[in-house]
Short mmCIF file of C-alpha atoms and ligand atoms in Angstrom, two decimals:
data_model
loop_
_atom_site.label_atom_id
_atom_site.label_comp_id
_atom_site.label_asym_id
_atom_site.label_seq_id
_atom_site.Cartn_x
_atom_site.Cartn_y
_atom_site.Cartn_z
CA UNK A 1 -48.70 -94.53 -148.45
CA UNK A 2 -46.95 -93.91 -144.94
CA UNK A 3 -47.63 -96.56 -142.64
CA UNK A 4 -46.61 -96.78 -138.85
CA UNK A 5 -46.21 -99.72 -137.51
CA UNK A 6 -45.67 -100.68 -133.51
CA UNK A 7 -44.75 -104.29 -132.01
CA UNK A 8 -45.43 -105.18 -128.78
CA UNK A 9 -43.15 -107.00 -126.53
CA UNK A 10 -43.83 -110.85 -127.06
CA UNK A 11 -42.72 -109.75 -130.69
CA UNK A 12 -39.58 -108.57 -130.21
CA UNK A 13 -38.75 -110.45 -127.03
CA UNK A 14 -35.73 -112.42 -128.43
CA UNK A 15 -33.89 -112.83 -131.80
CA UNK A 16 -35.94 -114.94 -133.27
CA UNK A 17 -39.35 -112.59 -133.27
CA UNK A 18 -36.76 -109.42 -133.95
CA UNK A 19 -36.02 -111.77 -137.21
CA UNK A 20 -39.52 -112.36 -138.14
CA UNK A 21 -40.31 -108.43 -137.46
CA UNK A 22 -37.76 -107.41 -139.62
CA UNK A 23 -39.09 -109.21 -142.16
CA UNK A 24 -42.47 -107.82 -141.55
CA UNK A 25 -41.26 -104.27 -142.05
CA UNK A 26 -39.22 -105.20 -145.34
CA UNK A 27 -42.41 -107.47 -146.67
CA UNK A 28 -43.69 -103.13 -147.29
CA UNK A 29 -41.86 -100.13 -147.90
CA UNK A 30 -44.57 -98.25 -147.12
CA UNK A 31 -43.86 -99.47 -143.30
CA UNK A 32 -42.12 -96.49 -142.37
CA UNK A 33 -42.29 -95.26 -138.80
CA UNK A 34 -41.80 -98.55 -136.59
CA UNK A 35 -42.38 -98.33 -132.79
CA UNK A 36 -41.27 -100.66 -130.59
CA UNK A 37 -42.02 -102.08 -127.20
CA UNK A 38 -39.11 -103.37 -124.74
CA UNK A 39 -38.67 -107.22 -125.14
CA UNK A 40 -41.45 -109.04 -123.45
CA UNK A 41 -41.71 -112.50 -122.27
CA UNK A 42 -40.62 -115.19 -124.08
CA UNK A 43 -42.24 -118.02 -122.56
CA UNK A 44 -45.08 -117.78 -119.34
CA UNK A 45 -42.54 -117.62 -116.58
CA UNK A 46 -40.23 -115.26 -118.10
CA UNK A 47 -39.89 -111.54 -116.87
CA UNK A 48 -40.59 -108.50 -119.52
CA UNK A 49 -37.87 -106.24 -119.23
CA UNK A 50 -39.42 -103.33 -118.44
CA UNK A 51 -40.35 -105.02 -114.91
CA UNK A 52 -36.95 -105.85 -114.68
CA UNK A 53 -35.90 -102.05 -115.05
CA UNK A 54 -38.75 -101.38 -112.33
CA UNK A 55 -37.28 -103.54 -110.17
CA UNK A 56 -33.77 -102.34 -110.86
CA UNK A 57 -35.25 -98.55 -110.01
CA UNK A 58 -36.32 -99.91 -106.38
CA UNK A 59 -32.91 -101.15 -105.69
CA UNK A 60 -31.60 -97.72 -107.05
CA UNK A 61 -33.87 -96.04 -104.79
CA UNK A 62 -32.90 -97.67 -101.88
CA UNK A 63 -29.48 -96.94 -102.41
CA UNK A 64 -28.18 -100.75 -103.61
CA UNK A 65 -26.04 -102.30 -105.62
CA UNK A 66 -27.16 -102.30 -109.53
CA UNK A 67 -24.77 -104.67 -110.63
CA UNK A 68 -26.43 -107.99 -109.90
CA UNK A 69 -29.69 -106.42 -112.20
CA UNK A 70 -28.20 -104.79 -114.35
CA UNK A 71 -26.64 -108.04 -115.61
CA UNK A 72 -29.55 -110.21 -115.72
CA UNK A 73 -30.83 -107.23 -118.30
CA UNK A 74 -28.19 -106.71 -120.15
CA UNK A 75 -27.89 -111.00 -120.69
CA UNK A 76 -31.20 -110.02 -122.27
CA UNK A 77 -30.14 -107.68 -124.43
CA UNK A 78 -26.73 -109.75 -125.40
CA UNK A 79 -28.82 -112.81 -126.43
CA UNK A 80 -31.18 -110.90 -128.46
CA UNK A 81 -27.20 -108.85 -130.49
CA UNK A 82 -25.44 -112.16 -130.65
CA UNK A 83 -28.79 -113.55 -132.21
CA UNK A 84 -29.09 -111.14 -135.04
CA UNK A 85 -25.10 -111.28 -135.72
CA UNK A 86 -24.71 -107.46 -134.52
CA UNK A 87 -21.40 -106.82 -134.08
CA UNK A 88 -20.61 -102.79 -133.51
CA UNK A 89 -23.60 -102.55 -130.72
CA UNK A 90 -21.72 -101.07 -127.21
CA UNK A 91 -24.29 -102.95 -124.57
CA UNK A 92 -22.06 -101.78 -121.88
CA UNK A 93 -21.69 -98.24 -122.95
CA UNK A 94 -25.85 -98.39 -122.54
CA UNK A 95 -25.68 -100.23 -119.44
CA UNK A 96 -22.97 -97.84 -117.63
CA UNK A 97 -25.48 -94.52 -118.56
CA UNK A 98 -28.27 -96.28 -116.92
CA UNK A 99 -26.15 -97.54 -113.79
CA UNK A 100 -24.94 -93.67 -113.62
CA UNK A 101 -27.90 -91.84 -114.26
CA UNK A 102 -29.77 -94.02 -111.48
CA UNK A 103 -27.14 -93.72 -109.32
CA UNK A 104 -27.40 -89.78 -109.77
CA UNK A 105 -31.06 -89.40 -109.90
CA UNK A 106 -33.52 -92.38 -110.04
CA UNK A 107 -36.60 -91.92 -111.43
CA UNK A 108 -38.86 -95.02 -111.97
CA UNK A 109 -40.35 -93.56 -115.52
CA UNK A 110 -36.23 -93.18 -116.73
CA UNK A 111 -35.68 -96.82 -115.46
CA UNK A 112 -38.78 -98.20 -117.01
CA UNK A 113 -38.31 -96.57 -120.25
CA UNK A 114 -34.90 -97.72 -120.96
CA UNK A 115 -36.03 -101.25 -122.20
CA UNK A 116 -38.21 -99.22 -124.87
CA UNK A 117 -34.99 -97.05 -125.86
CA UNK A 118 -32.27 -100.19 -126.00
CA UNK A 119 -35.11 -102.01 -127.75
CA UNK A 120 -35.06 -99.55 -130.99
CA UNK A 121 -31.34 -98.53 -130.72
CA UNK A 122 -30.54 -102.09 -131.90
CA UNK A 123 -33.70 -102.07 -134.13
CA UNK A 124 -32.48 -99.08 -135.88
CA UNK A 125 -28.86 -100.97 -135.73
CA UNK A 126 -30.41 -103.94 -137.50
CA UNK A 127 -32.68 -102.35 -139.52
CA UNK A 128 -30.57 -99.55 -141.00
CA UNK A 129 -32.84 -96.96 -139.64
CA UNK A 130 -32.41 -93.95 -138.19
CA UNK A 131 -33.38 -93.63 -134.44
CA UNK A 132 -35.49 -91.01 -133.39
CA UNK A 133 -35.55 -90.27 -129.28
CA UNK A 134 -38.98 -90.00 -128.38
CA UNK A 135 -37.71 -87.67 -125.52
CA UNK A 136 -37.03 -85.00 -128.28
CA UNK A 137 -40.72 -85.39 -129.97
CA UNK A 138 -42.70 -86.33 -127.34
CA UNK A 139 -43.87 -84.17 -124.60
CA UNK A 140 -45.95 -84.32 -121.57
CA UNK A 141 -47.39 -81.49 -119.25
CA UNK A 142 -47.57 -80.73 -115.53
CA UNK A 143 -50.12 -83.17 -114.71
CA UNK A 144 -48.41 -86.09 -116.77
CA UNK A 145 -51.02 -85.66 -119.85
CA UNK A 146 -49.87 -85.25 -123.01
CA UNK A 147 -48.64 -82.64 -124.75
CA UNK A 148 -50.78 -82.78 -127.89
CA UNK A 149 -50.02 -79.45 -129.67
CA UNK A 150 -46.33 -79.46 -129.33
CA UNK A 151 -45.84 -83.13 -129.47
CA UNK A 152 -47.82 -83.38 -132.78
CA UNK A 153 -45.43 -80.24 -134.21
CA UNK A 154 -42.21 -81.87 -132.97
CA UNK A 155 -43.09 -85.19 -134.58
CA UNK A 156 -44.27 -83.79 -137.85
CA UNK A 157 -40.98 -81.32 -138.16
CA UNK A 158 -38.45 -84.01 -137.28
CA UNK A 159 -39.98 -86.92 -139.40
CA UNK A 160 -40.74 -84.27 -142.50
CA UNK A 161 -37.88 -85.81 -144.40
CA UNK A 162 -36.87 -89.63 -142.49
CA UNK A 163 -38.02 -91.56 -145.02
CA UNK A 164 -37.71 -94.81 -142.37
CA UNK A 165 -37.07 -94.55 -138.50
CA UNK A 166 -37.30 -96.09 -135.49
CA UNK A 167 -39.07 -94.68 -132.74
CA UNK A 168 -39.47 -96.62 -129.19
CA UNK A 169 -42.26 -96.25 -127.59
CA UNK A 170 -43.82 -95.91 -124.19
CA UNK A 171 -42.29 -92.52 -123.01
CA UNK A 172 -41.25 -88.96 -123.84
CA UNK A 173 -40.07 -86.04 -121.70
CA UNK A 174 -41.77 -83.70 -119.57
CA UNK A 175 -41.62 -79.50 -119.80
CA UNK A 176 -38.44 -80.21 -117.28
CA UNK A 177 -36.56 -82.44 -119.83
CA UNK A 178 -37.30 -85.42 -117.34
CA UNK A 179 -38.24 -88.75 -119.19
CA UNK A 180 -41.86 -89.60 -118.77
CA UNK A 181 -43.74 -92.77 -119.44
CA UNK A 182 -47.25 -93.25 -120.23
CA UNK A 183 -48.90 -96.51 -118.46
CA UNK A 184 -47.51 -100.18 -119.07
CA UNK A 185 -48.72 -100.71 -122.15
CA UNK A 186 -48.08 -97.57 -123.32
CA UNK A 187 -46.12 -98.06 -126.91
CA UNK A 188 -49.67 -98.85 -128.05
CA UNK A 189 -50.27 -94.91 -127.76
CA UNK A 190 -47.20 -93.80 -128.72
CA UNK A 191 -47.68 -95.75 -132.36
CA UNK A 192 -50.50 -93.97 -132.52
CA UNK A 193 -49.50 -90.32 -131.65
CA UNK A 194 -46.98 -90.89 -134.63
CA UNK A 195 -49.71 -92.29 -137.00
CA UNK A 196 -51.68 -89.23 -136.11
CA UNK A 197 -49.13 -86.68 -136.23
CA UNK A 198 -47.72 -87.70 -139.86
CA UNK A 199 -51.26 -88.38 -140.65
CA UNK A 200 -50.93 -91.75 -141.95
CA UNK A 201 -52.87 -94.06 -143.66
CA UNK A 202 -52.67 -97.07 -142.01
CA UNK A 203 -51.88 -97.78 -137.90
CA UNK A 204 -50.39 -101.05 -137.34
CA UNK A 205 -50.29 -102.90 -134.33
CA UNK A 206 -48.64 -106.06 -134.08
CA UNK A 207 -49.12 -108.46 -131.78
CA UNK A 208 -49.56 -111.95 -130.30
CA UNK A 209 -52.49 -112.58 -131.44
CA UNK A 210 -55.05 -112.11 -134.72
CA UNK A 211 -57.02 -108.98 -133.56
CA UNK A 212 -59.77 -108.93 -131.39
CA UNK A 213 -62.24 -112.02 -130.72
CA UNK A 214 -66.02 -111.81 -130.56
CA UNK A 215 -66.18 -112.99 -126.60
CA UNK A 216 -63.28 -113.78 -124.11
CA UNK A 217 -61.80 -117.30 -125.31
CA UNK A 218 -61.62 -118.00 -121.07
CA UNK A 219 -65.22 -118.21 -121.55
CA UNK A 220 -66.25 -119.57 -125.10
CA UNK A 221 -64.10 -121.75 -126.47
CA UNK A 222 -62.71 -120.75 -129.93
CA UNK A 223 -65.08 -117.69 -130.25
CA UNK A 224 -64.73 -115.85 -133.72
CA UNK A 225 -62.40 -113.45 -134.52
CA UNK A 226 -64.02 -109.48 -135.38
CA UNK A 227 -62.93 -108.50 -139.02
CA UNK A 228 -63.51 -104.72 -138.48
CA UNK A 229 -64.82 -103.15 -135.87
CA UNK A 230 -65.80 -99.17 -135.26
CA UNK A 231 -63.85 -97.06 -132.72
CA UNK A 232 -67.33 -96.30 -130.96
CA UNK A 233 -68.17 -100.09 -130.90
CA UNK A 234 -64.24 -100.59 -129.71
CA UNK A 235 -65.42 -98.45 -126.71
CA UNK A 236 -68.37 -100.11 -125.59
CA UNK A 237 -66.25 -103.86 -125.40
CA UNK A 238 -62.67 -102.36 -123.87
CA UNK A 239 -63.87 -100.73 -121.13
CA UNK A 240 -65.37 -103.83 -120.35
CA UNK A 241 -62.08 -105.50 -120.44
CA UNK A 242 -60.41 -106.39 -123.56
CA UNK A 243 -56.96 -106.50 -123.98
CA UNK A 244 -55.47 -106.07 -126.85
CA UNK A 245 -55.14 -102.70 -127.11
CA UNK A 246 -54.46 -100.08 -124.60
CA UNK A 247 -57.39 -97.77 -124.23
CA UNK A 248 -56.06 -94.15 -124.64
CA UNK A 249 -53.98 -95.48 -127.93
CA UNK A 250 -57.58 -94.64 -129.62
CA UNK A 251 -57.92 -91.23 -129.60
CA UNK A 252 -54.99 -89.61 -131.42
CA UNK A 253 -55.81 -91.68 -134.92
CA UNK A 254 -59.80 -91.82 -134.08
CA UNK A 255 -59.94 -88.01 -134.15
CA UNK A 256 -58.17 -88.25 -138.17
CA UNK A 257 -60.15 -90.78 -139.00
CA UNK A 258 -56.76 -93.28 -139.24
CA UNK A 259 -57.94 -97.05 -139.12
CA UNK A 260 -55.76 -99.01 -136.82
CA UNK A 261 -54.98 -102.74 -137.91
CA UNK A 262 -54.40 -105.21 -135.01
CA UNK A 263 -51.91 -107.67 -136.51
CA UNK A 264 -50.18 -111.07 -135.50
CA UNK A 265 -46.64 -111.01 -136.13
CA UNK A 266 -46.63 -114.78 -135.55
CA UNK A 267 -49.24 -115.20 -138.56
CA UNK A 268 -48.36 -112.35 -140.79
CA UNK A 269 -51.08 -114.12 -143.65
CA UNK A 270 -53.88 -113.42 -141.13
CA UNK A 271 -55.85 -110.34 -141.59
CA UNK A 272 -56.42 -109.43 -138.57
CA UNK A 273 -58.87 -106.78 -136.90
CA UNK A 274 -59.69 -103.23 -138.77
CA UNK A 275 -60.54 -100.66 -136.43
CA UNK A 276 -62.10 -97.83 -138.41
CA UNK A 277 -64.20 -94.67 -138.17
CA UNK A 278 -67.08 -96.03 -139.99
CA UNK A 279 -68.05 -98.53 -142.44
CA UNK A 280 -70.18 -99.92 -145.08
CA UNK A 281 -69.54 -103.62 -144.43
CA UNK A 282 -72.07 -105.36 -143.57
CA UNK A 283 -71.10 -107.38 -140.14
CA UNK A 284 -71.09 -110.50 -140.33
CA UNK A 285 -73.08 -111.09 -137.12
CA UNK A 286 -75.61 -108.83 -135.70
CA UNK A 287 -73.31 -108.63 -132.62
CA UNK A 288 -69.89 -107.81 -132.95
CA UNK A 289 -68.67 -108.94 -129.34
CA UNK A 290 -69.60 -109.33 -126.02
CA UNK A 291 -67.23 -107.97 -123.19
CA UNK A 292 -68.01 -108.62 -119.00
CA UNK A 293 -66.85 -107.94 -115.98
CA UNK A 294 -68.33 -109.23 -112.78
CA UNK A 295 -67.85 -107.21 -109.05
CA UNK A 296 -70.25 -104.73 -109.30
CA UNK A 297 -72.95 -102.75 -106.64
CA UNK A 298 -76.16 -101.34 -107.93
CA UNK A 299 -77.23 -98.72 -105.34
CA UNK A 300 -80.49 -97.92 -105.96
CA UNK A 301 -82.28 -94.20 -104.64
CA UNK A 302 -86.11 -94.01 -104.25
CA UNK A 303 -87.74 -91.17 -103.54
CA UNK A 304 -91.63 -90.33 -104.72
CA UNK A 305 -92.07 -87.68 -107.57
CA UNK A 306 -88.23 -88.26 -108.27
CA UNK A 307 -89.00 -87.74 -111.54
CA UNK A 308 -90.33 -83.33 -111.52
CA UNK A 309 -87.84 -82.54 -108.73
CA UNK A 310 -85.23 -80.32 -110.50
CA UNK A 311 -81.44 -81.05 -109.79
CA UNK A 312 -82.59 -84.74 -108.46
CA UNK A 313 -79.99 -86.55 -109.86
CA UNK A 314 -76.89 -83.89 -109.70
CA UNK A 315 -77.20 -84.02 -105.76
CA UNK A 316 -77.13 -88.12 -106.03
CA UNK A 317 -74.36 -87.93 -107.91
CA UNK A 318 -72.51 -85.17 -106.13
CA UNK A 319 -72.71 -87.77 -103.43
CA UNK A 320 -70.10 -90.07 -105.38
CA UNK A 321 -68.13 -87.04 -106.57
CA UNK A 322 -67.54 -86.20 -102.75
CA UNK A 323 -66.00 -89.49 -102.09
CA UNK A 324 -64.37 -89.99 -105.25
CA UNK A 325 -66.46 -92.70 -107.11
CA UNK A 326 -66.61 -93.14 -110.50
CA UNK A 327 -70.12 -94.42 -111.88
CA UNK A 328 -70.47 -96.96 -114.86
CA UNK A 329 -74.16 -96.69 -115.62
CA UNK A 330 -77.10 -95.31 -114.49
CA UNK A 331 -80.67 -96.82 -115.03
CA UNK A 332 -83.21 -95.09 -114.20
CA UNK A 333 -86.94 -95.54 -113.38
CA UNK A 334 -90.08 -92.87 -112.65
CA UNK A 335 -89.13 -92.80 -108.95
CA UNK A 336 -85.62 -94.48 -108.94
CA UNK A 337 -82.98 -94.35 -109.74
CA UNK A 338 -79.94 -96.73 -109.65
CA UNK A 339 -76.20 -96.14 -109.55
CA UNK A 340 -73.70 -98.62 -110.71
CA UNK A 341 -70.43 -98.83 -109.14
CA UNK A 342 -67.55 -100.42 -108.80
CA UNK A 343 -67.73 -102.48 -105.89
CA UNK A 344 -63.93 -102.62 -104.89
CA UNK A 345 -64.19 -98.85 -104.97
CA UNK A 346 -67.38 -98.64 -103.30
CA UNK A 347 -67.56 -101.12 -100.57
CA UNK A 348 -65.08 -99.17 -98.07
CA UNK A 349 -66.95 -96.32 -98.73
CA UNK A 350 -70.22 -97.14 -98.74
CA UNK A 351 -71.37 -95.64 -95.61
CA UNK A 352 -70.01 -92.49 -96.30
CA UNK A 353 -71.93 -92.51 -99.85
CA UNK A 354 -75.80 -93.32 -98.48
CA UNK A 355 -75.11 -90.85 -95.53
CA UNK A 356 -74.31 -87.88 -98.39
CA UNK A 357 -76.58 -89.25 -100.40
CA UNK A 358 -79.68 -88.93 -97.36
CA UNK A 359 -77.70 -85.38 -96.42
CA UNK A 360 -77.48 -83.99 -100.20
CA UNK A 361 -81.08 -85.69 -101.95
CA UNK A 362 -83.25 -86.44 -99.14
CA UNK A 363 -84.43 -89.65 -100.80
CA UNK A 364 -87.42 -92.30 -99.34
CA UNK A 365 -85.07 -95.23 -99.33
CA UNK A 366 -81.16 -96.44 -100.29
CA UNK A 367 -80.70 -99.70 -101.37
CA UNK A 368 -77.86 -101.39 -101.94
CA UNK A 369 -77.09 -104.84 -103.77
CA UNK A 370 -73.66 -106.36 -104.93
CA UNK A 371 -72.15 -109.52 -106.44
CA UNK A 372 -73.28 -107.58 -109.96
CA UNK A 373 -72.03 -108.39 -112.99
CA UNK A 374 -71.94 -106.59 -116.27
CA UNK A 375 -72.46 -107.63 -119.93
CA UNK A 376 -71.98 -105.70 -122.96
CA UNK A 377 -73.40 -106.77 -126.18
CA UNK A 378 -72.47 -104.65 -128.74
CA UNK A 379 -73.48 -104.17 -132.61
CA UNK A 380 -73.49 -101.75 -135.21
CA UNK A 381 -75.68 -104.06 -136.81
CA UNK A 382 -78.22 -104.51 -134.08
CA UNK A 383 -79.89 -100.75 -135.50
CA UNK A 384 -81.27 -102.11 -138.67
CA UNK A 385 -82.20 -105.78 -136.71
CA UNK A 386 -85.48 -106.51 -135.30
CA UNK A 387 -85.74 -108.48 -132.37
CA UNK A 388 -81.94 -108.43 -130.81
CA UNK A 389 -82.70 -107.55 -127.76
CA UNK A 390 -85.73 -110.04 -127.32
CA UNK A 391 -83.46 -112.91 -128.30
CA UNK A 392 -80.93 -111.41 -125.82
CA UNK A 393 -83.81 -112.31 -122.68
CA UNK A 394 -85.01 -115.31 -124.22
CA UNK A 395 -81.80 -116.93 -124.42
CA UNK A 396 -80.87 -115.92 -120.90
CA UNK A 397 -84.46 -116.62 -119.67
CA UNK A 398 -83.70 -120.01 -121.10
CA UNK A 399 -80.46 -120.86 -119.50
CA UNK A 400 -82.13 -119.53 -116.36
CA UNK A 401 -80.23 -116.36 -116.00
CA UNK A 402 -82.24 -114.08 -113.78
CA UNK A 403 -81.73 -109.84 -115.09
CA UNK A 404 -80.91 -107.70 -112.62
CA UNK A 405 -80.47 -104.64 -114.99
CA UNK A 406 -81.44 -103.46 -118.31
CA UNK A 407 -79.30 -100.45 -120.12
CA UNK A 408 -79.33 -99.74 -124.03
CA UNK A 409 -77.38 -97.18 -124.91
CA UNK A 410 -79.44 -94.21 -127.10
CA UNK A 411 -77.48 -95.23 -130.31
CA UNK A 412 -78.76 -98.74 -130.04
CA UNK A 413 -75.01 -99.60 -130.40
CA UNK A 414 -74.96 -101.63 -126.91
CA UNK A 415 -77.22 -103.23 -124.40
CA UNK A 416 -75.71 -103.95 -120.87
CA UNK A 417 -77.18 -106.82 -118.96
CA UNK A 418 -76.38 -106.58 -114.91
CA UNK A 419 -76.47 -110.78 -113.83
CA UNK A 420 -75.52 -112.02 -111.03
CA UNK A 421 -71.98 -112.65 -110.15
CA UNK A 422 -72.52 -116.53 -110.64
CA UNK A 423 -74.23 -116.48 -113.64
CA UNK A 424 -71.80 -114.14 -115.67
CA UNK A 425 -69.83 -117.13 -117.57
CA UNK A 426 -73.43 -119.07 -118.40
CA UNK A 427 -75.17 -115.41 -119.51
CA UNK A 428 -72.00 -114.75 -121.73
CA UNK A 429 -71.79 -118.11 -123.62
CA UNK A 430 -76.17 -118.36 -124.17
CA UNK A 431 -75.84 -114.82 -125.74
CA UNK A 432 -72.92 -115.84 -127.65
CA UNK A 433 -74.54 -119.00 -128.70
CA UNK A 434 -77.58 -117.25 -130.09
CA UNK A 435 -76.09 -114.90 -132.01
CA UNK A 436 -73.15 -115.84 -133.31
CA UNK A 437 -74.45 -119.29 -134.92
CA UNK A 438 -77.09 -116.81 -136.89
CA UNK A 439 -75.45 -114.53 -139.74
CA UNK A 440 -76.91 -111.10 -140.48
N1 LIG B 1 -42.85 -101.98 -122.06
C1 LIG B 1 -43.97 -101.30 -121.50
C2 LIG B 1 -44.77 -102.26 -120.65
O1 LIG B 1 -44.37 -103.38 -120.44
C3 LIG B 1 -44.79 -100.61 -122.52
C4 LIG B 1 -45.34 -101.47 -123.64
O2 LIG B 1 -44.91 -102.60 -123.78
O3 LIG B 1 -46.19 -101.00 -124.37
O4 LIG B 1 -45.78 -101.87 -120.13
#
C-alpha cells in the first residue's frame, strides 16, 4: 500500500503538532510520501508564515531592509528545531539564501514558498527522510497551469525507488526554472498531484478538524459530521463554500479513482471524511450536506416565444461573456429565462450587461433582483427517496421562508433554493432540521 499523506499548517505550526505528526506517519509504514504545508497559526492572533514571507517580499520589493522580518521568521523556525532537539539544522544558512535571492530578484511566489520548503527540510531532518524539491518534479506552464504530463513523469521517475520522502507543498517551477506557487492553500493540490502520479491508494489530508460537516457549524450548532462523501457530491457543497479542502486538489486523484481521507491530526482515533469515486454505502441521511452563500442577483430576460427562437440563450449569455461575468445557474421558464450572478461582480456592471443584453437578444423586458441567496442541498441518496424535495418546501414554507428560485440538477444529486438574503441562516437550519433528525 503507498499512501501520501499532506498536513496543513495548524498541524505543523510548532513543535508540539510536528511531534504528534511524526507520530502519525510512524503509527503506518505505508505513509510514504508526506507533504507539508508551512507552519500555520498557532493560536487566533498568530501570523502563518507564509504571510509573513509575503510580507517580507513587499519590503524586498520596495527595496528595504529584510533583517527586521527575516528574524521574526526565522524565531519561528528556531522554536519549532530547539523543540524537536535538532541539533545539525543551519537556520541561518536558509535564511541568508532567502535574504540574497530577494535581494537579487524578488519574486512573491519564491518568498511565499519558502515557508513550504524550510517546513519539510527539517521534516525530512526529523523524520529521516529524504527531501524531494518540488521545484525539480513539479512544473507549471506559461499561463501558471499545471504541467500535468511532465509533472506526473518527473514525480513518478524520481519517487520510483524513495521508499519514504518528504515533499513540501504549495509550489513547483515554471518552464523558466522560476519557483511557482499554486493559490494559498495550495499543498492541498500538491498532496494530491503526488497521490495521483504514484497512483496511490489512499490520499491523506490532515487537518484541524474531523472531515467535512453536514451544514456550516456558524449556522447549526454541532451539525453531523459526513462519513464519505462522492467527489461529484463534494462539488455541488464546495463551490458553495466549504473549506476544508482546496477545490482544484480534486481533480488529479478523482480522475484515478484515488479516495482522499480528510483527517484530524489532533484526533488521530477519528475517522474522518472518505471522499471517493463511488459507493455502495448506504448514507446515512438522505442529504449529505447543505452548503450557502448569500449576495446574489437573479437577472431575469423575458421575451415571448423565447422558447422556438434558435440561439436565444447563446446571445444572453454572450452578454456576460462580453463583460466578463461568470454565471452560477440558470433557471429557465417557457418565455424566461433567469441568470444568476454574482452580485459583487455584477453590480458595477450591470448597466453595461442589460444594454448588451437589449443590443445582442432583443428581449420584451430585463429584470433585475438582488439580496439572493443560494442553498445547496445535496444527496446521493435523494435518487432512490420519494418526497425530498417536497419536504424541502414544506419545511421552508413552514418557517416562513419565501422561494425565490427552484434548480435541481438533472442527476437529482442537488436542489438549489435562491432565499432571500435575510432568510438564508433560518432556510439552512429548517432544511437541516428535517432531514437530518430522519435516517434513510
Ligand atoms: N502555506 C500556503 C498558504 O498558507 C499553502 C498551504 O498551506 O497549503 O496558503
Amino acid at each position: 500500500m503507498v499512501k501520501v499523506v499532506k498536513f496543513g499548517g495548524s498541524s505543523l505550526a510548532d513543535a508540539k503538532q510536528f511531534k504528534k505528526v511524526a507520530e502519525i506517519i510512524k503509527a503506518d509504514p505505508d505513509r510514504r510520501y508526506i507533504v507539508p504545508s508551512a507552519p500555520g497559526k498557532r493560536h487566533d492572533d498568530d501570523t502563518k508564515v507564509t504571510d509573513m514571507l509575503i510580507e517580507l517580499y513587499e519590503i524586498a520589493s520596495k527595496g528595504k531592509n529584510l533583517d527586521k522580518k527575516l528574524n521574526e521568521i526565522k524565531a519561528r523556525y528556531c522554536a519549532i528545531i530547539e523543540g524537536l532537539g535538532i541539533k545539525d539544522f543551519d537556520i541561518d544558512k536558509e535564511m541568508k539564501e532567502i535574504k540574497a535571492e530577494l535581494e537579487y530578484n524578488p519574486t512573491c511566489d519564491f518568498a511565499a514558498s519558502r515557508g513550504e520548503y524550510i517546513n519539510g527540510l527539517i521534516m525530512a531532518n526529523y523524520l529521516g527522510y529524504e527531501f524531494v524539491d518540488p521545484k525539480d518534479i513539479i512544473f507549471f506552464n506559461e499561463e501558471h497551469g499545471l504541467n500535468s504530463y511532465k509533472t506526473e513523469k518527473r514525480v513518478r521517475e524520481r519517487l520510483k525507488d524513495v521508499e519514504y520522502a518528504v515533499i513540501p507543498g504549495f509550489f513547483g517551477s515554471s518552464k523558466e526554472g522560476e519557483i511557482m506557487t499554486f493559490s494559498r492553500g495550495g499543498s492541498d493540490i500538491t498532496g494530491s498531484i503526488i497521490a495521483g502520479a504514484v497512483k496511490a491508494d489512499v490520499y491523506e489530508n490532515w487537518t484541524d478538524v474531523s472531515g467535512f460537516l453536514a451544514a456550516d457549524p456558524r449556522i447549526i450548532e454541532n451539525p453531523v459530521g459526513i462519513d464519505m462523501i462522492t467527489y461529484r457530491e463534494l462539488r455541488e457543497l464546495s463551490y458553495m463554500g466549504a473549506s476544508v479542502l482546496h477545490e482544484d486538489a480534486i481533480f488529479p486523484v478523482r480522475s484515478v479513482g484515488i479516495p482522499i481521507n480528510i483527517r484530524n491530526t489532533n484526533k488521530p482515533e477519528d475517522e474522518g471524511t472518505w471522499i471517493v469515486e463511488s459507493t455502495g454505502h448506504k448514507p446515512e441521511y438522505v442529504i449529505t450536506g447543505i452548503a450557502g452563500k448569500q449576495g446574489f442577483c437573479a437577472v431575469s430576460i423575458t421575451k415571448a416565444l423565447m422558447n422556438s427562437e434558435i440561439g436565444f440563450g447563446r446571445k444572453v449569455l454572450q452578454a456576460f461573456e462580453e463583460n466578463d461575468i461568470s454565471f452560477e445557474h440558470m433557471p429557465s421558464g417557457i418565455d424566461t429565462m433567469t441568470v444568476v450572478v454574482h452580485a459583487d461582480e455584477f453590480i458595477e456592471k450591470e448597466q453595461q450587461v442589460v444594454s448588451a443584453i437589449h443590443r445582442l437578444s432583443e428581449p420584451d423586458a430585463v429584470e433585475i433582483e438582488t439580496d439572493l441567496a443560494l442553498i445547496a442541498v445535496v444527496g446521493r441518496g435523494m435518487k432512490s427517496t420519494r418526497g425530498t424535495a417536497g419536504r424541502i418546501f414544506a419545511a421552508l414554507s413552514h418557517a416562513h421562508v419565501n422561494v425565490r428560485m427552484i434548480d435541481q440538477g438533472s442527476s437529482e444529486l442537488n436542489i438549489i433554493i435562491g432565499v432571500e438574503n435575510a432568510d438564508f441562516e433560518k432556510a439552512i437550519k429548517s432544511i437541516y432540521d428535517i432531514f437530518v433528525t430522519t435516517k434513510l
